[in-house]
Each structure stands twice: as structure tokens, then as C-alpha cells.
Coordinates of C-alpha atoms in Angstrom, one line a residue:
X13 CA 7.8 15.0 -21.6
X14 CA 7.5 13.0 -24.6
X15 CA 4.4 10.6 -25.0
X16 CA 6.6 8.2 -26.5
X17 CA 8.1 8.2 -23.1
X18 CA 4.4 8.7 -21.3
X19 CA 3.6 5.7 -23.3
X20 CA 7.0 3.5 -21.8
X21 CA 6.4 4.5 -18.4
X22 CA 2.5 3.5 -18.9
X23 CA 4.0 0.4 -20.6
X24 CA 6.2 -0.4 -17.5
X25 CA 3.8 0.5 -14.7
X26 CA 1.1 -1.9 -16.5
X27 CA 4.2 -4.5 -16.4
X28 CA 5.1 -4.7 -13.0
X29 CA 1.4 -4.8 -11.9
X30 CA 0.9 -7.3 -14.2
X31 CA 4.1 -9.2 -12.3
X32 CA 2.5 -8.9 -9.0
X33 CA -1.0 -10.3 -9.9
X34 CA 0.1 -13.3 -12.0
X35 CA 2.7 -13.9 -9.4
X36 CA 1.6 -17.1 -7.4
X37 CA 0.9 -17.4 -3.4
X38 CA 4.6 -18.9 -3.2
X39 CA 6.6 -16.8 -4.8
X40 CA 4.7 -13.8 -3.5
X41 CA 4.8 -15.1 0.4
X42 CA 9.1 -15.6 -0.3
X43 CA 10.6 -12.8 1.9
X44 CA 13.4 -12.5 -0.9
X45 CA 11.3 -12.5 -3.7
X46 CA 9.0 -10.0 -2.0
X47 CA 11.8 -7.5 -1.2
X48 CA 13.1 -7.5 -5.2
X49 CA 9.3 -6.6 -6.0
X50 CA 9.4 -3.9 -3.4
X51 CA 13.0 -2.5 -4.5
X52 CA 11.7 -2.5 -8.0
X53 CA 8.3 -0.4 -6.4
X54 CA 10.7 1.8 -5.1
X55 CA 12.9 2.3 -8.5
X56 CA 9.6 3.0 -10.1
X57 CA 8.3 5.3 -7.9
X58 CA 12.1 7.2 -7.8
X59 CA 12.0 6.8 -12.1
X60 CA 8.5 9.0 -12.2
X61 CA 9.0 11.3 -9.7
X62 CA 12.8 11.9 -11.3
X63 CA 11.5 11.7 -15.4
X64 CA 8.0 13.9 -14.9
X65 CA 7.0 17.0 -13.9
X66 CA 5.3 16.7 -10.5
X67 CA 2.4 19.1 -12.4
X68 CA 2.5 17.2 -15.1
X69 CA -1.1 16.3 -16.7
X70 CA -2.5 12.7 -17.8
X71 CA -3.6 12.8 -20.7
X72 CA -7.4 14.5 -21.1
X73 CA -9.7 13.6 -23.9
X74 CA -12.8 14.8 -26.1
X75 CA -16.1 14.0 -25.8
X76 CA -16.6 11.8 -28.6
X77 CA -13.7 9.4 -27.1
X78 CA -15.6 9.0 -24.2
X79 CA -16.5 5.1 -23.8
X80 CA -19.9 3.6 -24.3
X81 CA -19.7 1.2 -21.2
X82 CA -17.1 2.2 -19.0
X83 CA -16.9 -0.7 -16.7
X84 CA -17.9 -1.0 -13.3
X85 CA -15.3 -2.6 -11.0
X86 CA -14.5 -4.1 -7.4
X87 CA -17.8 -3.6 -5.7
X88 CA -20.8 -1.9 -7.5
X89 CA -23.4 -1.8 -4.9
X90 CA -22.3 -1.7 -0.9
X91 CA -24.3 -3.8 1.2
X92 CA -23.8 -2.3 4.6
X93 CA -26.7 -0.8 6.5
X94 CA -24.8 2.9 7.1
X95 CA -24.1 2.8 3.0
X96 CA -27.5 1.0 2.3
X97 CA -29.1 4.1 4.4
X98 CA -27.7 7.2 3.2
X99 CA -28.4 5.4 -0.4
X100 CA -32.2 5.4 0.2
X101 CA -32.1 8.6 1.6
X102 CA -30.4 10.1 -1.7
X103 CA -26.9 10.8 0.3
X104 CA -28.6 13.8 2.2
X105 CA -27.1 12.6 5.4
X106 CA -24.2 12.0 4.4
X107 CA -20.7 13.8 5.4
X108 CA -17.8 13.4 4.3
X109 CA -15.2 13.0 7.4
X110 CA -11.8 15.0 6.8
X111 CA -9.4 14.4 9.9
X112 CA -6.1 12.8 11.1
X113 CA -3.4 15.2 11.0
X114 CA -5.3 18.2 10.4
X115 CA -5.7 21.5 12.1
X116 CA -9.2 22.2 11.2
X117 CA -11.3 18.4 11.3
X118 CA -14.2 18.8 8.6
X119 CA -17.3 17.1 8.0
X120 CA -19.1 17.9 4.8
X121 CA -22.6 17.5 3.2
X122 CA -22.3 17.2 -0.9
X123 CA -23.9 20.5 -1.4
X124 CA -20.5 21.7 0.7
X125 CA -18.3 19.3 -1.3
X126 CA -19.9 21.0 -5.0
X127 CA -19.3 24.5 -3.5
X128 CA -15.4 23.8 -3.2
X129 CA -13.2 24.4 -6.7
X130 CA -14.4 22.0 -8.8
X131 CA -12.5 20.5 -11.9
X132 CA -13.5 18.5 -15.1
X133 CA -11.7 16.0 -17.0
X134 CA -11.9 13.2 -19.5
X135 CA -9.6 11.0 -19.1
X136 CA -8.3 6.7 -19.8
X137 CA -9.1 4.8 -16.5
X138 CA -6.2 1.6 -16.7
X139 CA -7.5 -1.1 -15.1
X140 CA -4.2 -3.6 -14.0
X141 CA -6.4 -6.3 -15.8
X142 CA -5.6 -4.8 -18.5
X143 CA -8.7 -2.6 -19.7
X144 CA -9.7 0.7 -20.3
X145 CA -12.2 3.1 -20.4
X146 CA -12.4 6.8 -20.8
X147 CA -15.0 8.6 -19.1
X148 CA -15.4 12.6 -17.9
X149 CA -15.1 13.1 -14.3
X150 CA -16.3 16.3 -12.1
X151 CA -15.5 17.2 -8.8
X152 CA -13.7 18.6 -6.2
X153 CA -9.9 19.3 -6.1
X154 CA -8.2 17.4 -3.6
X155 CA -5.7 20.2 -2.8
X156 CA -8.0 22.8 -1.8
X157 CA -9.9 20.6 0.0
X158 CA -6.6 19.6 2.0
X159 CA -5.9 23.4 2.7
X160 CA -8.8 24.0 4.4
X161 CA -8.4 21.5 6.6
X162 CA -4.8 22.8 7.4
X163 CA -2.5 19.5 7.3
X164 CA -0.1 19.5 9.8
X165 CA 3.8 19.9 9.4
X166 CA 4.6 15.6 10.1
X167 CA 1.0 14.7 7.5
X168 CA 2.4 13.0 4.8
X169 CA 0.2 10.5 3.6
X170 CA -3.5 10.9 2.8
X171 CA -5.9 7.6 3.1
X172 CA -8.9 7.1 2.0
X173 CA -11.9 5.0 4.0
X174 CA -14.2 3.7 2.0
X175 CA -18.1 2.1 2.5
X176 CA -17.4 -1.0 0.5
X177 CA -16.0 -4.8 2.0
X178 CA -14.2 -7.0 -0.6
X179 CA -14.4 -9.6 1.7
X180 CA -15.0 -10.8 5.2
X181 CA -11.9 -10.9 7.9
X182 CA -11.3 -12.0 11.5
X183 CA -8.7 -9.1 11.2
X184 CA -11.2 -6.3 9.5
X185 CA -8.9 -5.7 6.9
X186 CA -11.6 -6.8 4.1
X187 CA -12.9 -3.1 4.4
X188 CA -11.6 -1.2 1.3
X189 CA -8.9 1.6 2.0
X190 CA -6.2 3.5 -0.1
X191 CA -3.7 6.1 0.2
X192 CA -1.9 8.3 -1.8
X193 CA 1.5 11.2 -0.7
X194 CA 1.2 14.5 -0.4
X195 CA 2.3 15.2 -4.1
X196 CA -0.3 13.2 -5.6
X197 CA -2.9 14.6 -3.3
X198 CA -2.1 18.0 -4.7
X199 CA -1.7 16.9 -8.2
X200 CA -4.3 19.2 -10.4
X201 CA -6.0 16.2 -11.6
X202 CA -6.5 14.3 -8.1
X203 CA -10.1 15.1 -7.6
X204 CA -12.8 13.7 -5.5
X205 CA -15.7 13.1 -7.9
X206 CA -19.5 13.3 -7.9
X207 CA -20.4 13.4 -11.3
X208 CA -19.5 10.7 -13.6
X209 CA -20.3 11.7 -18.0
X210 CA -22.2 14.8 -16.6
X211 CA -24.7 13.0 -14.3
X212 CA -24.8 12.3 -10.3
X213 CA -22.0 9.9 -10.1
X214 CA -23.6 6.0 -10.3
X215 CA -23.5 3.8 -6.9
X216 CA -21.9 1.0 -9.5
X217 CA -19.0 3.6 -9.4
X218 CA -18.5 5.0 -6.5
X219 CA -21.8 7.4 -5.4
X220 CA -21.4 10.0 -4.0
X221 CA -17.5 10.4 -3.9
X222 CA -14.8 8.6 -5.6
X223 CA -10.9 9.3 -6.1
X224 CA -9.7 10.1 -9.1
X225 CA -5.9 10.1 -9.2
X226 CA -5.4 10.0 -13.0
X227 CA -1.6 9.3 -13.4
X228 CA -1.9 6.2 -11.3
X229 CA -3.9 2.8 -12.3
X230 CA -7.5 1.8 -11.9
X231 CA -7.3 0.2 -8.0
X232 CA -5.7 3.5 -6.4
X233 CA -9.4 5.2 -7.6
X234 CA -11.1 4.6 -4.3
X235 CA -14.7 4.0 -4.5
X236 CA -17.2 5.4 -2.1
X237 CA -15.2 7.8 -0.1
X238 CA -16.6 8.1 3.5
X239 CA -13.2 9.6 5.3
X240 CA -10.1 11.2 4.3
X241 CA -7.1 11.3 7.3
X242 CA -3.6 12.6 7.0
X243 CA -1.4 10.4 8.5
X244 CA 2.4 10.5 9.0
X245 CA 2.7 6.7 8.2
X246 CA 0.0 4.4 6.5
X247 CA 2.2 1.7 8.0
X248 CA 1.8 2.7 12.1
X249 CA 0.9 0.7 14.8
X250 CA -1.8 1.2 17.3
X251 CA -1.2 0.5 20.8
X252 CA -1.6 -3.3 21.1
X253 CA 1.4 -3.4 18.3
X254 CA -1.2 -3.9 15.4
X255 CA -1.2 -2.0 12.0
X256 CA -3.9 0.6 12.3
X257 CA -4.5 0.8 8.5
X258 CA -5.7 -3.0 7.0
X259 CA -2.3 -5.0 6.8
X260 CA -0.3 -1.9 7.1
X261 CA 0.9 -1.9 3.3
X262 CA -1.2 1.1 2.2
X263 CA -4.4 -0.1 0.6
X264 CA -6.8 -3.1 -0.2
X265 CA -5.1 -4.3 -3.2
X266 CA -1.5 -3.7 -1.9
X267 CA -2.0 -5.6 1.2
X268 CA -2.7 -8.6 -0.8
X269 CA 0.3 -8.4 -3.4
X270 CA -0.4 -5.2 -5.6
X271 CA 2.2 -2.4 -5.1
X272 CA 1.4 0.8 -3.7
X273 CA 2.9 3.0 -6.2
X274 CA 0.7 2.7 -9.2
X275 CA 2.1 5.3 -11.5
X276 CA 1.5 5.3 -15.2

């Protein structure tokens, strides 16, 4: 693929992202305006999927690009006791849940998350504000991770729980979740990181495990990554009828306006 073309699709992603979070209450709570934005997420998503290789890599760069201050975003320091716990103990406690739709349920110390295949890159981080930063990322694949865990044949959705609250709700949905499809999770590039410009990832982004999902924008790269569960649909109800995952729309951002599909 052409970066010309990398660069139109990066262009247009930015766009519509742009559209949704300069989009006021009114127009955004209109049923008929909300279903063009969702058609259009869908046309976007189709558009990728149908002009890139599923393979194919964001763009990596060299050390000297790297960025000075790569800016901290969303919440840089979680105040819950669980979080504010395993932060004082140096995250020796803590384990990283892997369940859902999986054969094998995992819970993993960070010593067992370095011992899985590992990957580094350097790579742009888009914010939908519309800045950037390019920083080098370790840690591990996604993929591998997924395999041993054994999804299941109806898994097709991955989501992410996080330590962090954007805010506080009667419904709970203030507590910061994402999700990504099975073709992103396997994506070479989609890695879990712990190491941020060669050092211990920083609590300001993310410590000890972060998403990196680098051919999608800024909000899909979850931030202190307590749980990972497959999951048929992000969108199911739980048994009193209510949506089991925040407002049922696949993430933090999205259930407030921001589409789910964040490919550049």
C-alpha cells in the first residue's frame, strides 16, 4: 500500500473522529443523525479491512524521531485502593486476568508476561485531539498470548478492563474499558506493553500494561490493563436485560460519542 494512500486513510480516520467529538449533545443524541455516523463507522471499517493488508505494519521509526515529551493522557495516576496497592508494592502482586471465552483462564505475574514473545517498536501515537508523539514500545504480543489461553470457536471480540475511572456513575460505566476484533488482536504490532523508551513503563502511561494497537488512534490504547476477556459480543446483555460491558457500545470513549472503529 502506498503511503500516499496510508496518509488518506490517516487523513480520513482523524476526520470522522474529529466529526464525532466536535459534534454537539443534540445532534449526537438524534437517532438519525447517530445512525449516518454509525453507517459511515461501518464504511470505514469495510474501506480498511478491503484497501490494507490485514498484516500490514504502521509505520515504525528510529530512535532519534523518538519525542521529547510524549504526552500523558486520560488518567495519569489511578486513585483506587487495588491500583494504589499493587503501585506501592512495585506491581509484585499483580496478575494479569485472561478469561471469557477461553479454554485455558490465565492469571499472570509480569515476570510471566516478559517471558511471553516480546516485540519492540517505535512508532506515532495519534491522539483524536489532534497530537502526536512517537515513542518505543516493548512488550508482549497479543496473539501468542491469546493462544495460550485457547479462544474459543464463538470469541470474537477481545476487551480490555482497566484500573482507571474517568468519572463517577450511578450505572458504573465511568470505569475505563476497550475492545478490539479478533484481527486486530492478532495484528503483529498489537502488543501489551511494559516498557515505554526502554524503561519500566511510567504509571502516567499506563504501568504495568498498556495496549498498543498501532494502526488505530490514541483512545483504543488502553491504559492499565487489569483483565483481558473474549467475548462473542461487546454489546450482550446480562440477565436483568442490562449491557454487561459500560453502555454496551465497546469502550469508554465510544459510549460517549467516539466510534469504535479507530483505524488510521
Amino acid at each position: 500500500m502506498s503511503l500516499s494512500r496510508r496518509r488518506w486513510l490517516g487523513a480520513a480516520g482523524a476526520s470522522l473522529s474529529a466529526l464525532w467529538v466536535s459534534a454537539c449533545d443534540k445532534l449526537t443524541m438524534d437517532p438519525k443523525f447517530a445512525g449516518v455516523l454509525q453507517k459511515a463507522e461501518g464504511l470505514s471499517l469495510r474501506a480498511q479491512r478491503a484497501l490494507t493488508d490485514r498484516k500490514a505494519l504502521a509505520r515504525e521509526f528510529t530512535p532519534a524521531d523518538i519525542s521529547k515529551d510524549f504526552r500523558a493522557n486520560g488518567t495519569v495516576r489511578p486513585d483506587s485502593e487495588e491500583y494504589q496497592a499493587l503501585l506501592a508494592g512495585g506491581f509484585a502482586d499483580y496478575r494479569l486476568v485472561v478469561d471469557g471465552l477461553v479454554e485455558q483462564p490465565l492469571q499472570l505475574s509480569l515476570a510471566d508476561i516478559r517471558a511471553l514473545p516480546s516485540r519492540s517498536q517505535i512508532t506515532r501515537h495519534d491522539c483524536v485531539e489532534g497530537w502526536s508523539s512517537i515513542g518505543k514500545w516493548k512488550g508482549a504480543r497479543l496473539g501468542p498470548l491469546l493462544d495460550r489461553a485457547g479462544l474459543k470457536p464463538n470469541a470474537r471480540h477481545i476487551v480490555f478492563h482497566c484500573a482507571d475511572t474517568l468519572e463517577q456513575t450511578l450505572d458504573g460505566t465511568g470505569k475505563y474499558y476497550e475492545s478490539i476484533d479478533l484481527i486486530d488482536a492478532y495484528h503483529p504490532q498489537t502488543i501489551l506493553a511494559y516498557e515505554m523508551n526502554d524503561r519500566a513503563l511510567p504509571v502516567k502511561h499506563g504501568a504495568p500494561l498498556r495496549l498498543r494497537v498501532e494502526r488505530q488512534l490514541g483512545y483504543k490504547h488502553a491504559k492499565y490493563v487489569m483483565r483481558i476477556e473474549a467475548v462473542e459480543d461487546f454489546a450482550a446483555l446480562d440477565e436483568n436485560g442490562e449491557t454487561k460491558y459500560g453502555r454496551g457500545k465497546g469502550g469508554f470513549w465510544e459510549d460517549r460519542g467516539y466510534e469504535w472503529y479507530a483505524g488510521i
